[in-house]
Tab-separated table of C-alpha atoms in Angstrom:
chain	number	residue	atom	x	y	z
A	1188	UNK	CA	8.103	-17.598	3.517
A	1189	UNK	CA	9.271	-14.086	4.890
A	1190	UNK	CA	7.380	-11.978	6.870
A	1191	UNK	CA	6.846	-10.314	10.241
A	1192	UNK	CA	5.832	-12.744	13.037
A	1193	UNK	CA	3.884	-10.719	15.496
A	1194	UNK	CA	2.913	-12.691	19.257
A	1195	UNK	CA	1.245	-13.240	21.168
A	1196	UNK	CA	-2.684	-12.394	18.823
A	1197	UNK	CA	-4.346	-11.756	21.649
A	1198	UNK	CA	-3.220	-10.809	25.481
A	1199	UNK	CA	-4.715	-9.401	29.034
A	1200	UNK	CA	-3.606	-7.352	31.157
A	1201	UNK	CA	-4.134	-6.542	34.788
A	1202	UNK	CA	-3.500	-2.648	35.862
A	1203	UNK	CA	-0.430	-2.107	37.021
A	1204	UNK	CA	1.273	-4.729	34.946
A	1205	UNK	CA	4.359	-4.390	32.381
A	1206	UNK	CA	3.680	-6.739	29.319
A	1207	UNK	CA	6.061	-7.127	25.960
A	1208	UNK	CA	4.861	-7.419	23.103
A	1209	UNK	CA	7.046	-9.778	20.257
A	1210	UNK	CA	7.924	-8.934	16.992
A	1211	UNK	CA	10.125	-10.586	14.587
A	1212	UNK	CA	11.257	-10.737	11.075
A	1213	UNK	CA	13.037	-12.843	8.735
A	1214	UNK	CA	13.157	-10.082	5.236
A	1215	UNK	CA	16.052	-9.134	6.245
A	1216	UNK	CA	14.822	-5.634	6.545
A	1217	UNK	CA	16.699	-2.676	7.975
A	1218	UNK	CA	13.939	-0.365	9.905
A	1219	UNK	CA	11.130	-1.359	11.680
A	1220	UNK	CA	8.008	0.035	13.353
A	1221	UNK	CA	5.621	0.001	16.236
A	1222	UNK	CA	2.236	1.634	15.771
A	1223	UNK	CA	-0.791	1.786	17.719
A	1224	UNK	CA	-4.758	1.368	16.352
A	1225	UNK	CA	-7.558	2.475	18.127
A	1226	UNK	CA	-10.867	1.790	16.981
A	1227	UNK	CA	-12.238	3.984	13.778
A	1228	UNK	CA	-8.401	5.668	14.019
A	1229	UNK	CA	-5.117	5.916	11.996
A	1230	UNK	CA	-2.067	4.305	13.170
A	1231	UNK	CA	0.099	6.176	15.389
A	1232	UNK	CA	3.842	5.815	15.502
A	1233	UNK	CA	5.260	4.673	18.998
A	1234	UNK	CA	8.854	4.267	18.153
A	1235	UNK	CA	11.084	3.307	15.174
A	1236	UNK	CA	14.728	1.735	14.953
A	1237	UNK	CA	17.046	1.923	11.841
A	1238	UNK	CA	19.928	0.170	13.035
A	1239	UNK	CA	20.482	-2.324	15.695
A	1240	UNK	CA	21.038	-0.572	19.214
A	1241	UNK	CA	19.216	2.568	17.868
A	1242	UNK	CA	15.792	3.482	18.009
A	1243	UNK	CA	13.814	7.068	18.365
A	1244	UNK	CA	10.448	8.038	19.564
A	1245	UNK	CA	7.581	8.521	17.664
A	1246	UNK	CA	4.351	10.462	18.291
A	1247	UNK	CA	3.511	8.627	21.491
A	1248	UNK	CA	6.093	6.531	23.140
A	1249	UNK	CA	5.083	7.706	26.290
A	1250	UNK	CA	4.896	4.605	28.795
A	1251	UNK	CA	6.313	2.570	25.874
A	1252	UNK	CA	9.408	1.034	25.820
A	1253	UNK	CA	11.398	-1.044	23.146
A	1254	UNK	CA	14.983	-2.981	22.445
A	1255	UNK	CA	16.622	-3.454	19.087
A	1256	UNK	CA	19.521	-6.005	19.837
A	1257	UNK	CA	19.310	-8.318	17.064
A	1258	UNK	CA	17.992	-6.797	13.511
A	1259	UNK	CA	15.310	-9.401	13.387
A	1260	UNK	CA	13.578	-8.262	16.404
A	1261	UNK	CA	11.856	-5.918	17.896
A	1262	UNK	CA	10.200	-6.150	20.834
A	1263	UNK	CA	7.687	-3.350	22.632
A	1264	UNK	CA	6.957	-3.367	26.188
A	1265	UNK	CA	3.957	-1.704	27.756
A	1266	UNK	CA	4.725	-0.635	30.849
A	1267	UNK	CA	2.564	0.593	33.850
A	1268	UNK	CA	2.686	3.976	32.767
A	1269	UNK	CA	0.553	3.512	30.036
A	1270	UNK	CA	-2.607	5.424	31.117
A	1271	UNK	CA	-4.984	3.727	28.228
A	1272	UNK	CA	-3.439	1.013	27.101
A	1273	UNK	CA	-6.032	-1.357	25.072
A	1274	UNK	CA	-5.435	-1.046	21.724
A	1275	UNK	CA	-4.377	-3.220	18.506
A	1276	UNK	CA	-0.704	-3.116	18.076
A	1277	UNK	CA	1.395	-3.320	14.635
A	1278	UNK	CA	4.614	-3.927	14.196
A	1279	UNK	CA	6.261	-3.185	10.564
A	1280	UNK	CA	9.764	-3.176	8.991
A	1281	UNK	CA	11.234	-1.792	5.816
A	1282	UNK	CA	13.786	-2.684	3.776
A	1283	UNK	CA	15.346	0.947	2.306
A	1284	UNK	CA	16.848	2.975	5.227
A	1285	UNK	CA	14.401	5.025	7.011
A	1286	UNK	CA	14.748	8.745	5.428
A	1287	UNK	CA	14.405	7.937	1.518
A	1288	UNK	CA	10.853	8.631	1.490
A	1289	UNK	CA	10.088	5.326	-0.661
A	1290	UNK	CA	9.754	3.200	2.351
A	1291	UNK	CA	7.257	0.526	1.820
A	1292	UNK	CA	6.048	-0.853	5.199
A	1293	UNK	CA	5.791	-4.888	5.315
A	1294	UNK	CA	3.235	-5.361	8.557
A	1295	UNK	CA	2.367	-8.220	11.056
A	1296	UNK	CA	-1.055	-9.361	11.929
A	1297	UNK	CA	-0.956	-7.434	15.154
A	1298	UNK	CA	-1.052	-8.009	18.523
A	1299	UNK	CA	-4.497	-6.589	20.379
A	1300	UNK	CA	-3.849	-5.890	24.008
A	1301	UNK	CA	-7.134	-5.734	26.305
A	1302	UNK	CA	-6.134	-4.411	30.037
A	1303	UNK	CA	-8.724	-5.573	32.503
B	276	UNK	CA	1.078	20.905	11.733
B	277	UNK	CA	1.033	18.246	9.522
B	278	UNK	CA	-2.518	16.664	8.938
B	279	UNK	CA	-4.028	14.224	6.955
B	280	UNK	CA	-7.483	13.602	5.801
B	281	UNK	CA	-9.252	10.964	3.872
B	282	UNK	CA	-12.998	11.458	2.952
B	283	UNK	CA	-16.259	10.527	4.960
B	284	UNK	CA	-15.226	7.529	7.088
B	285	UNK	CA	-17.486	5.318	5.178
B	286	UNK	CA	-18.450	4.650	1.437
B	287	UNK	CA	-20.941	2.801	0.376
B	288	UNK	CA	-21.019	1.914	-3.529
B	289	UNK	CA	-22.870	-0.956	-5.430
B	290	UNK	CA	-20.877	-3.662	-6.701
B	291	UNK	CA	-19.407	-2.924	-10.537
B	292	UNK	CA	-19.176	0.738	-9.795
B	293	UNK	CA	-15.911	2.880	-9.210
B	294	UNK	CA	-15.391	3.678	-5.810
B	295	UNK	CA	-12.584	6.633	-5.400
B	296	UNK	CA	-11.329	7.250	-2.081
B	297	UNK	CA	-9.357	11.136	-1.364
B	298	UNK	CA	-6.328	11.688	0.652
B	299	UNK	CA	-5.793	15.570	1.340
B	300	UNK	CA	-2.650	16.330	3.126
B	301	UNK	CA	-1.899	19.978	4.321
B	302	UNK	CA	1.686	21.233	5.514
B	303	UNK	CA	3.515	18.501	3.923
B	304	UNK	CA	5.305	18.614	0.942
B	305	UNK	CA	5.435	14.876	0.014
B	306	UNK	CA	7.952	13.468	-2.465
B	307	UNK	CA	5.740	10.152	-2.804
B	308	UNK	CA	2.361	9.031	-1.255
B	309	UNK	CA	1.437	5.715	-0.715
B	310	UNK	CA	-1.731	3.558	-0.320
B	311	UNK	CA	-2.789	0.425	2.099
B	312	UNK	CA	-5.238	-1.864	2.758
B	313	UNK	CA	-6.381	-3.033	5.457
B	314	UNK	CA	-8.726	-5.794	7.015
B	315	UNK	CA	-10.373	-5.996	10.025
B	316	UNK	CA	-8.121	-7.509	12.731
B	317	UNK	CA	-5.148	-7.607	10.175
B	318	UNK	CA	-1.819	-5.449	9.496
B	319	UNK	CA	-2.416	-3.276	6.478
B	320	UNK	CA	-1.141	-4.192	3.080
B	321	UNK	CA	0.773	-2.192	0.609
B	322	UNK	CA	-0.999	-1.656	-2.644
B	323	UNK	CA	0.427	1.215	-4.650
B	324	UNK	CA	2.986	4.215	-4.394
B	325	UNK	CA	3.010	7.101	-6.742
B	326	UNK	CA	5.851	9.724	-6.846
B	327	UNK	CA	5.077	13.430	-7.077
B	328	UNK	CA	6.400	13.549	-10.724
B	329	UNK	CA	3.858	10.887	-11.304
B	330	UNK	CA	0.553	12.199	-12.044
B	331	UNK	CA	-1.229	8.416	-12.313
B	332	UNK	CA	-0.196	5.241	-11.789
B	333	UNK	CA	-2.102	1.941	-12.300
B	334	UNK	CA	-2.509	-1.493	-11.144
B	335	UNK	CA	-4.986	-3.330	-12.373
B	336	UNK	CA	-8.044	-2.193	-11.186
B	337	UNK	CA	-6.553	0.320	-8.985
B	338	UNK	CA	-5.546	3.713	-10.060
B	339	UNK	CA	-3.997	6.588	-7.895
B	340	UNK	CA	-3.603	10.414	-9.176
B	341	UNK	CA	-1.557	12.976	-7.077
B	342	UNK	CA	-1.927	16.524	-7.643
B	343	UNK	CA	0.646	18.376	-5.583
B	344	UNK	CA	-1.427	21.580	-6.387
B	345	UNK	CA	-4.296	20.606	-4.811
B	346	UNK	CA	-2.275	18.477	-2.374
B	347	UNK	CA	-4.636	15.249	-3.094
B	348	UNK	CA	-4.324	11.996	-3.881
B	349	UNK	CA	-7.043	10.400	-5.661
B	350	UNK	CA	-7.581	6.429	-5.394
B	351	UNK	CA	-9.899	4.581	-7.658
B	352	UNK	CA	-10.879	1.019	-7.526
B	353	UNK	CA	-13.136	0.341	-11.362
B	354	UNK	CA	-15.520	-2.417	-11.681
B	355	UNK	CA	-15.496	-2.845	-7.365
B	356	UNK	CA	-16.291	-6.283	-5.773
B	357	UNK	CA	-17.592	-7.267	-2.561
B	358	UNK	CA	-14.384	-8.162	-1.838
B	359	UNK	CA	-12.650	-4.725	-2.333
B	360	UNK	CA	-14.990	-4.148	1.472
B	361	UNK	CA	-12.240	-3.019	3.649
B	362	UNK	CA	-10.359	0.021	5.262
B	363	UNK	CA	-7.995	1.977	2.609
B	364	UNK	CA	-5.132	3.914	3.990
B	365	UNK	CA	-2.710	6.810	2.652
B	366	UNK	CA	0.589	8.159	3.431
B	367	UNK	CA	2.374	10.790	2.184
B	368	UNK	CA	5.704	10.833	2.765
B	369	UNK	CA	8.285	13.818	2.938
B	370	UNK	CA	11.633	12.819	1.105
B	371	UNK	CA	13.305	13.162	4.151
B	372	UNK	CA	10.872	11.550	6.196
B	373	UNK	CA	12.282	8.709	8.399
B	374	UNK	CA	9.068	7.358	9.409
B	375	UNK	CA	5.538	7.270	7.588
B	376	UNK	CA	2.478	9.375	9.171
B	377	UNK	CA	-0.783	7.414	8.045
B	378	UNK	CA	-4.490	9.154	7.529
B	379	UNK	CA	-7.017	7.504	9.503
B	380	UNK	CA	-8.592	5.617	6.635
B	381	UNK	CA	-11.776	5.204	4.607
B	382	UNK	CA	-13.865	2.135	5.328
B	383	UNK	CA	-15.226	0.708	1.742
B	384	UNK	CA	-18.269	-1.653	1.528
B	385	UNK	CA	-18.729	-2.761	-1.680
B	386	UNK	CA	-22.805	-3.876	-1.895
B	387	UNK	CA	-23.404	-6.922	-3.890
C-alpha cells in the first residue's frame, strides 16, 4: 500500500539535544511537508521541498532543519535551537507541483516529540 | 495578513442531526478551499475540495458551500454519527499558493 511512513511515534528528548525526525514515502509524490501541532492549534508550516535538493521555509523553521536528497524522503531535524520544542509533528506530500492551488495533502501518523 | 477562522472550537450536536462547521478566511483570495479530518493522535485526512466556481459540492453525507462574497466556506455533515466525533480542518488555498495555510479546526462530538 502507498503512503507516508512517519518514525519514530513517539521520542524524548533531553535539552540541548539535536534529534531527526523520519519521513518517507512511496506515492511517488513530488512536494512534501513538515508541519507542527500544538495542542487545541492549527498546523503550522516548518518547511516544504518541491524538488529534490530544494526546499524553502515556512512560517517557523526557526531551529528546524531538513534534507531532500532522495524524493522519497524527507527528513526534519530539531536542533538545539528550538526554544519549545514538544509538539506533534506531520509530515505530508503531494502529488501536483506545489503552486497549482489543487494540492491535496496525503499525511503520516505523526511523530510527537516530548523534550524532558 | 492572511487569517483563518473556523467557528467555536467545539460543537456539540445529537446524533442524526446536521452538524455544519464555518471556515471564514480574510485577505485571501482562494481559488479552491479544502477540508480535513482529523483524529486524535493521527495525520489529518482529506475529505473534500471545492473550487471557487463551485458553489456546492457533495459527498455523501458531506456537503461544502463556498461563497467568495462572504469569504466562507460552509461544511455540513446530515444525519451525524458518533463516529463523525473528531477535529475538521479547512484550507483555502490561493492559486498560486505553493504551500497550504490550515485554520485551527473545529472539534465535533457527535452525542449518541
Amino acid at each position: 500500500d502507498g503512503g507516508i511512513t512517519q518514525s519514530p511515534k513517539y521520542l524524548f528528548r533531553k535539552e540541548g539535544q539535536n534529534v531527526t525526525l523520519s519521513c518517507e514515502q512511496n506515492l511517488n509524490h513530488d512536494a512534501m511537508y513538515w508541519y507542527r501541532q500544538d495542542p487545541g492549534q492549527g498546523l503550522r508550516l516548518i518547511y516544504y521541498s518541491q524538488i529534490v535538493n530544494d526546499f524553502q521555509k515556512g512560517d517557523i523553521a526557526e531551529g528546524y532543519s531538513v534534507s531532500r536528497e532522495k524524493k522519497e524522503s524527507f527528513p526534519l531535524t530539531v536542533t538545539s535551537a528550538q526554544k519549545n520544542p514538544t509538539a506533534f509533528y506531520l509530515c505530508a506530500s503531494s502529488m501536483l507541483g506545489a503552486g497549482t492551488g489543487a494540492n491535496v495533502l496525503t499525511f503520516g501518523a505523526g511523530s510527537r516529540l516530548t523534550v524532558l | 495578513s492572511q487569517k483563518i477562522e473556523q467557528n467555536s472550537e467545539a460543537l456539540n450536536i445529537q446524533e442524526g442531526k446536521t452538524a455544519t462547521l464555518t471556515c471564514n478566511y480574510t485577505n485571501y483570495s482562494p481559488a479552491y478551499l479544502q477540508w480535513y479530518r482529523q483524529d486524535p493522535g493521527r495525520g489529518p485526512v482529506f475529505l473534500l475540495l471545492i473550487r471557487e466556481n463551485e458553489k456546492e459540492k457533495r459527498k455523501e453525507r458531506l456537503k461544502v458551500t463556498f461563497d467568495t462574497t462572504l469569504k466562507q466556506s460552509l461544511f455540513h455533515i446530515t444525519a451525524s454519527q458518533p463516529a463523525d466525533s473528531a477535529t475538521y480542518l479547512c484550507a483555502p488555498v490561493s492559486g498560486s499558493a505553493r504551500q497550504l495555510t490550515f485554520g485551527s479546526g473545529t472539534q465535533l462530538t457527535v452525542l449518541p
